[in-house]
Amino acid sequence: MPIPGSGLAKGLAVTLRTMTRKSHTAQYPDVQPELPPRTRGVIGLFEENCTVCMLCARECPDWCIYIDSHKETVPAAAPGGRERSRNVLDRFAIDFSLCMYCGICIEVCPFDALFWSPEFEYAETDIRELTHERDKLREWMWTVPEPPALDPAAEDPKELAAARKAAEKLAAEKLAAEKLAAEEQAADEPTAAAEKTREGTS
């Protein structure tokens, strides 16, 4: 049988222990919180990488991404070439009153145009003002933290490995060409010396 009043004594003991400890209350908004680097605050847009492929808008489960674009004709890059058409972004907006911060749009973007920003101070008094256009999304892009450093024991990315392999191949070809040129020059030197000797004796 528990001793009567033991629960009260334990509760008072916890209260006494916490009373002697220093408070760790963060004085927000005077002191900004230290957020983890992968905080899902808002979505930043790097407009230069956007090709208006519409993958993010199609894959969004909430249909909260609105994209408008038009086509422009690009003249031929070389004489005799053909003109090409490309999509030009007119509007890119996200309705954060509908967004559930799943990150699917960022994952499916094949051109790295969308990024998570830890920015979280974007509350509005009117829910209709939570639809932020591309100018605001562009501003949030500059608050995106740098990616964490790779694990030293991790494998190199495929792009880096392919680039390194190509550079090593070019370096090997250059070295082989220099070695061949040096051998040809060394082979020509005795012939030139022999010709000079014959010219001197004749």
mmCIF file of C-alpha atoms in Angstrom:
data_model
loop_
_atom_site.group_PDB
_atom_site.id
_atom_site.type_symbol
_atom_site.label_atom_id
_atom_site.label_comp_id
_atom_site.label_asym_id
_atom_site.label_seq_id
_atom_site.Cartn_x
_atom_site.Cartn_y
_atom_site.Cartn_z
ATOM 1 C CA MET A 1 0.000 0.000 0.000
ATOM 2 C CA PRO A 2 1.375 3.454 -0.879
ATOM 3 C CA ILE A 3 2.035 5.804 1.982
ATOM 4 C CA PRO A 4 -0.744 8.405 2.233
ATOM 5 C CA GLY A 5 0.420 11.753 0.911
ATOM 6 C CA SER A 6 3.454 10.325 -0.997
ATOM 7 C CA GLY A 7 2.120 11.633 -4.321
ATOM 8 C CA LEU A 8 1.751 15.129 -2.902
ATOM 9 C CA ALA A 9 5.270 14.967 -1.481
ATOM 10 C CA LYS A 10 6.702 13.943 -4.883
ATOM 11 C CA GLY A 11 4.862 16.782 -6.596
ATOM 12 C CA LEU A 12 6.157 19.321 -4.082
ATOM 13 C CA ALA A 13 9.686 17.953 -4.536
ATOM 14 C CA VAL A 14 9.477 18.523 -8.306
ATOM 15 C CA THR A 15 8.165 22.043 -7.695
ATOM 16 C CA LEU A 16 11.035 22.841 -5.329
ATOM 17 C CA ARG A 17 13.627 21.522 -7.796
ATOM 18 C CA THR A 18 12.292 23.603 -10.676
ATOM 19 C CA MET A 19 12.012 26.731 -8.523
ATOM 20 C CA THR A 20 15.781 26.757 -8.027
ATOM 21 C CA ARG A 21 16.603 26.434 -11.726
ATOM 22 C CA LYS A 22 17.106 29.317 -14.122
ATOM 23 C CA SER A 23 14.264 29.941 -16.574
ATOM 24 C CA HIS A 24 14.915 29.262 -20.267
ATOM 25 C CA THR A 25 12.057 31.325 -21.666
ATOM 26 C CA ALA A 26 12.844 32.747 -25.132
ATOM 27 C CA GLN A 27 11.920 36.433 -25.262
ATOM 28 C CA TYR A 28 10.296 36.318 -28.702
ATOM 29 C CA PRO A 29 10.011 38.565 -30.737
ATOM 30 C CA ASP A 30 12.899 40.483 -29.161
ATOM 31 C CA VAL A 31 15.072 37.369 -29.451
ATOM 32 C CA GLN A 32 14.677 35.301 -32.598
ATOM 33 C CA PRO A 33 14.587 31.514 -32.111
ATOM 34 C CA GLU A 34 17.375 29.318 -33.459
ATOM 35 C CA LEU A 35 15.600 27.115 -35.976
ATOM 36 C CA PRO A 36 16.925 23.816 -37.355
ATOM 37 C CA PRO A 37 18.379 24.105 -40.870
ATOM 38 C CA ARG A 38 15.601 21.930 -42.343
ATOM 39 C CA THR A 39 12.756 23.973 -40.865
ATOM 40 C CA ARG A 40 9.667 24.068 -43.075
ATOM 41 C CA GLY A 41 8.688 27.715 -42.867
ATOM 42 C CA VAL A 42 7.753 28.994 -46.328
ATOM 43 C CA ILE A 43 8.672 28.107 -49.901
ATOM 44 C CA GLY A 44 11.184 30.279 -51.732
ATOM 45 C CA LEU A 45 11.230 30.570 -55.540
ATOM 46 C CA PHE A 46 14.445 30.765 -57.570
ATOM 47 C CA GLU A 47 12.795 32.157 -60.669
ATOM 48 C CA GLU A 48 15.767 31.740 -63.011
ATOM 49 C CA ASN A 49 15.556 27.945 -62.689
ATOM 50 C CA CYS A 50 11.811 27.719 -63.306
ATOM 51 C CA THR A 51 10.922 26.349 -66.764
ATOM 52 C CA VAL A 52 7.128 26.442 -66.200
ATOM 53 C CA CYS A 53 6.942 22.657 -66.448
ATOM 54 C CA MET A 54 3.913 22.750 -64.085
ATOM 55 C CA LEU A 55 5.035 19.641 -62.194
ATOM 56 C CA CYS A 56 4.751 21.373 -58.823
ATOM 57 C CA ALA A 57 1.212 22.600 -59.528
ATOM 58 C CA ARG A 58 0.084 19.198 -60.846
ATOM 59 C CA GLU A 59 1.542 17.225 -57.932
ATOM 60 C CA CYS A 60 0.316 19.586 -55.195
ATOM 61 C CA PRO A 61 -2.387 17.708 -53.233
ATOM 62 C CA ASP A 62 -4.006 20.986 -52.137
ATOM 63 C CA TRP A 63 -3.892 22.734 -55.521
ATOM 64 C CA CYS A 64 -2.506 25.834 -53.856
ATOM 65 C CA ILE A 65 0.086 26.727 -56.531
ATOM 66 C CA TYR A 66 -1.025 29.078 -59.300
ATOM 67 C CA ILE A 67 1.157 29.445 -62.412
ATOM 68 C CA ASP A 68 0.558 31.545 -65.537
ATOM 69 C CA SER A 69 2.907 31.725 -68.510
ATOM 70 C CA HIS A 70 3.124 32.563 -72.182
ATOM 71 C CA LYS A 71 5.243 31.322 -75.069
ATOM 72 C CA GLU A 72 7.953 33.362 -76.745
ATOM 73 C CA THR A 73 9.824 32.598 -79.944
ATOM 74 C CA VAL A 74 13.587 32.447 -79.611
ATOM 75 C CA PRO A 75 15.503 33.246 -82.822
ATOM 76 C CA ALA A 76 17.918 30.708 -84.240
ATOM 77 C CA ALA A 77 21.270 30.626 -82.487
ATOM 78 C CA ALA A 78 23.173 30.028 -85.744
ATOM 79 C CA PRO A 79 22.512 30.823 -89.406
ATOM 80 C CA GLY A 80 20.381 28.143 -90.967
ATOM 81 C CA GLY A 81 19.012 27.017 -87.601
ATOM 82 C CA ARG A 82 15.371 26.946 -86.663
ATOM 83 C CA GLU A 83 13.477 29.113 -84.253
ATOM 84 C CA ARG A 84 12.472 27.664 -80.916
ATOM 85 C CA SER A 85 9.707 28.510 -78.474
ATOM 86 C CA ARG A 86 10.065 28.704 -74.711
ATOM 87 C CA ASN A 87 7.722 29.264 -71.795
ATOM 88 C CA VAL A 88 8.037 32.574 -69.945
ATOM 89 C CA LEU A 89 6.770 32.779 -66.376
ATOM 90 C CA ASP A 90 4.096 35.429 -65.818
ATOM 91 C CA ARG A 91 2.774 34.456 -62.400
ATOM 92 C CA PHE A 92 3.869 32.066 -59.657
ATOM 93 C CA ALA A 93 1.818 32.247 -56.471
ATOM 94 C CA ILE A 94 1.287 29.981 -53.476
ATOM 95 C CA ASP A 95 -1.763 30.144 -51.236
ATOM 96 C CA PHE A 96 -0.349 29.415 -47.784
ATOM 97 C CA SER A 97 -3.852 29.258 -46.293
ATOM 98 C CA LEU A 98 -4.243 25.971 -48.198
ATOM 99 C CA CYS A 99 -0.655 24.704 -48.142
ATOM 100 C CA MET A 100 -0.064 21.788 -45.764
ATOM 101 C CA TYR A 101 3.748 22.016 -45.986
ATOM 102 C CA CYS A 102 4.156 18.499 -47.347
ATOM 103 C CA GLY A 103 7.123 19.508 -49.535
ATOM 104 C CA ILE A 104 5.984 17.516 -52.570
ATOM 105 C CA CYS A 105 6.382 20.536 -54.862
ATOM 106 C CA ILE A 106 9.998 20.949 -53.781
ATOM 107 C CA GLU A 107 10.749 17.241 -54.192
ATOM 108 C CA VAL A 108 9.278 16.937 -57.699
ATOM 109 C CA CYS A 109 10.845 20.123 -59.118
ATOM 110 C CA PRO A 110 13.444 18.818 -61.599
ATOM 111 C CA PHE A 111 15.266 22.138 -61.929
ATOM 112 C CA ASP A 112 15.789 23.166 -58.272
ATOM 113 C CA ALA A 113 13.522 26.201 -58.455
ATOM 114 C CA LEU A 114 11.778 25.704 -55.080
ATOM 115 C CA PHE A 115 13.407 25.601 -51.652
ATOM 116 C CA TRP A 116 12.352 25.519 -48.009
ATOM 117 C CA SER A 117 12.987 28.722 -46.117
ATOM 118 C CA PRO A 118 12.916 28.852 -42.289
ATOM 119 C CA GLU A 119 11.047 32.184 -42.461
ATOM 120 C CA PHE A 120 7.829 31.920 -40.465
ATOM 121 C CA GLU A 121 6.729 35.510 -39.781
ATOM 122 C CA TYR A 122 4.227 35.940 -42.581
ATOM 123 C CA ALA A 123 0.913 36.052 -40.705
ATOM 124 C CA GLU A 124 -1.824 38.297 -42.117
ATOM 125 C CA THR A 125 -5.018 39.711 -40.667
ATOM 126 C CA ASP A 126 -6.944 38.701 -43.790
ATOM 127 C CA ILE A 127 -6.795 35.111 -45.037
ATOM 128 C CA ARG A 128 -7.026 36.347 -48.621
ATOM 129 C CA GLU A 129 -3.629 38.017 -48.222
ATOM 130 C CA LEU A 130 -1.920 34.662 -47.571
ATOM 131 C CA THR A 131 -1.622 34.115 -51.331
ATOM 132 C CA HIS A 132 1.908 35.335 -51.952
ATOM 133 C CA GLU A 133 3.120 36.181 -55.434
ATOM 134 C CA ARG A 134 6.509 35.468 -56.989
ATOM 135 C CA ASP A 135 8.080 38.722 -55.782
ATOM 136 C CA LYS A 136 7.518 37.712 -52.161
ATOM 137 C CA LEU A 137 8.605 34.129 -52.879
ATOM 138 C CA ARG A 138 11.772 35.549 -54.437
ATOM 139 C CA GLU A 139 12.504 37.548 -51.276
ATOM 140 C CA TRP A 140 12.199 34.386 -49.192
ATOM 141 C CA MET A 141 14.676 32.658 -51.489
ATOM 142 C CA TRP A 142 17.507 34.699 -49.978
ATOM 143 C CA THR A 143 16.662 33.394 -46.491
ATOM 144 C CA VAL A 144 17.224 29.768 -47.542
ATOM 145 C CA PRO A 145 20.192 28.362 -45.562
ATOM 146 C CA GLU A 146 23.139 26.743 -47.280
ATOM 147 C CA PRO A 147 22.907 22.971 -47.661
ATOM 148 C CA PRO A 148 24.730 20.980 -44.981
ATOM 149 C CA ALA A 149 28.183 19.666 -45.757
ATOM 150 C CA LEU A 150 28.349 16.158 -47.199
ATOM 151 C CA ASP A 151 29.442 13.253 -45.067
ATOM 152 C CA PRO A 152 33.178 12.710 -45.734
ATOM 153 C CA ALA A 153 32.529 8.968 -46.040
ATOM 154 C CA ALA A 154 29.665 9.419 -48.528
ATOM 155 C CA GLU A 155 30.012 8.620 -52.210
ATOM 156 C CA ASP A 156 30.547 11.499 -54.610
ATOM 157 C CA PRO A 157 27.471 12.703 -56.521
ATOM 158 C CA LYS A 158 27.095 11.170 -59.984
ATOM 159 C CA GLU A 159 27.555 14.559 -61.661
ATOM 160 C CA LEU A 160 30.807 15.199 -59.781
ATOM 161 C CA ALA A 161 32.089 11.686 -60.475
ATOM 162 C CA ALA A 162 31.300 12.049 -64.198
ATOM 163 C CA ALA A 163 32.992 15.467 -64.352
ATOM 164 C CA ARG A 164 36.072 14.137 -62.533
ATOM 165 C CA LYS A 165 36.248 11.136 -64.887
ATOM 166 C CA ALA A 166 36.045 13.408 -67.939
ATOM 167 C CA ALA A 167 38.747 15.714 -66.529
ATOM 168 C CA GLU A 168 41.034 12.752 -65.788
ATOM 169 C CA LYS A 169 40.489 11.427 -69.328
ATOM 170 C CA LEU A 170 41.386 14.808 -70.852
ATOM 171 C CA ALA A 171 44.463 15.057 -68.640
ATOM 172 C CA ALA A 172 45.559 11.542 -69.661
ATOM 173 C CA GLU A 173 45.072 12.349 -73.358
ATOM 174 C CA LYS A 174 47.063 15.565 -72.997
ATOM 175 C CA LEU A 175 49.866 13.741 -71.178
ATOM 176 C CA ALA A 176 49.942 11.032 -73.867
ATOM 177 C CA ALA A 177 50.089 13.663 -76.628
ATOM 178 C CA GLU A 178 52.956 15.483 -74.878
ATOM 179 C CA LYS A 179 54.832 12.200 -74.401
ATOM 180 C CA LEU A 180 54.357 11.278 -78.070
ATOM 181 C CA ALA A 181 55.567 14.716 -79.184
ATOM 182 C CA ALA A 182 58.632 14.394 -76.929
ATOM 183 C CA GLU A 183 59.419 10.943 -78.371
ATOM 184 C CA GLU A 184 59.072 12.212 -81.939
ATOM 185 C CA GLN A 185 61.357 15.153 -81.127
ATOM 186 C CA ALA A 186 63.916 12.825 -79.539
ATOM 187 C CA ALA A 187 63.801 10.576 -82.624
ATOM 188 C CA ASP A 188 64.307 13.558 -84.945
ATOM 189 C CA GLU A 189 67.360 14.888 -83.069
ATOM 190 C CA PRO A 190 69.802 12.012 -84.065
ATOM 191 C CA THR A 191 68.633 12.283 -87.678
ATOM 192 C CA ALA A 192 69.292 16.022 -87.699
ATOM 193 C CA ALA A 193 72.715 15.471 -86.080
ATOM 194 C CA ALA A 194 73.608 12.837 -88.694
ATOM 195 C CA GLU A 195 72.610 15.183 -91.545
ATOM 196 C CA LYS A 196 74.782 17.952 -90.083
ATOM 197 C CA THR A 197 77.702 15.505 -89.850
ATOM 198 C CA ARG A 198 77.294 14.463 -93.475
ATOM 199 C CA GLU A 199 77.123 18.087 -94.544
ATOM 200 C CA GLY A 200 80.359 18.820 -92.661
ATOM 201 C CA THR A 201 82.299 15.946 -94.229
ATOM 202 C CA SER A 202 81.158 16.600 -97.800
#
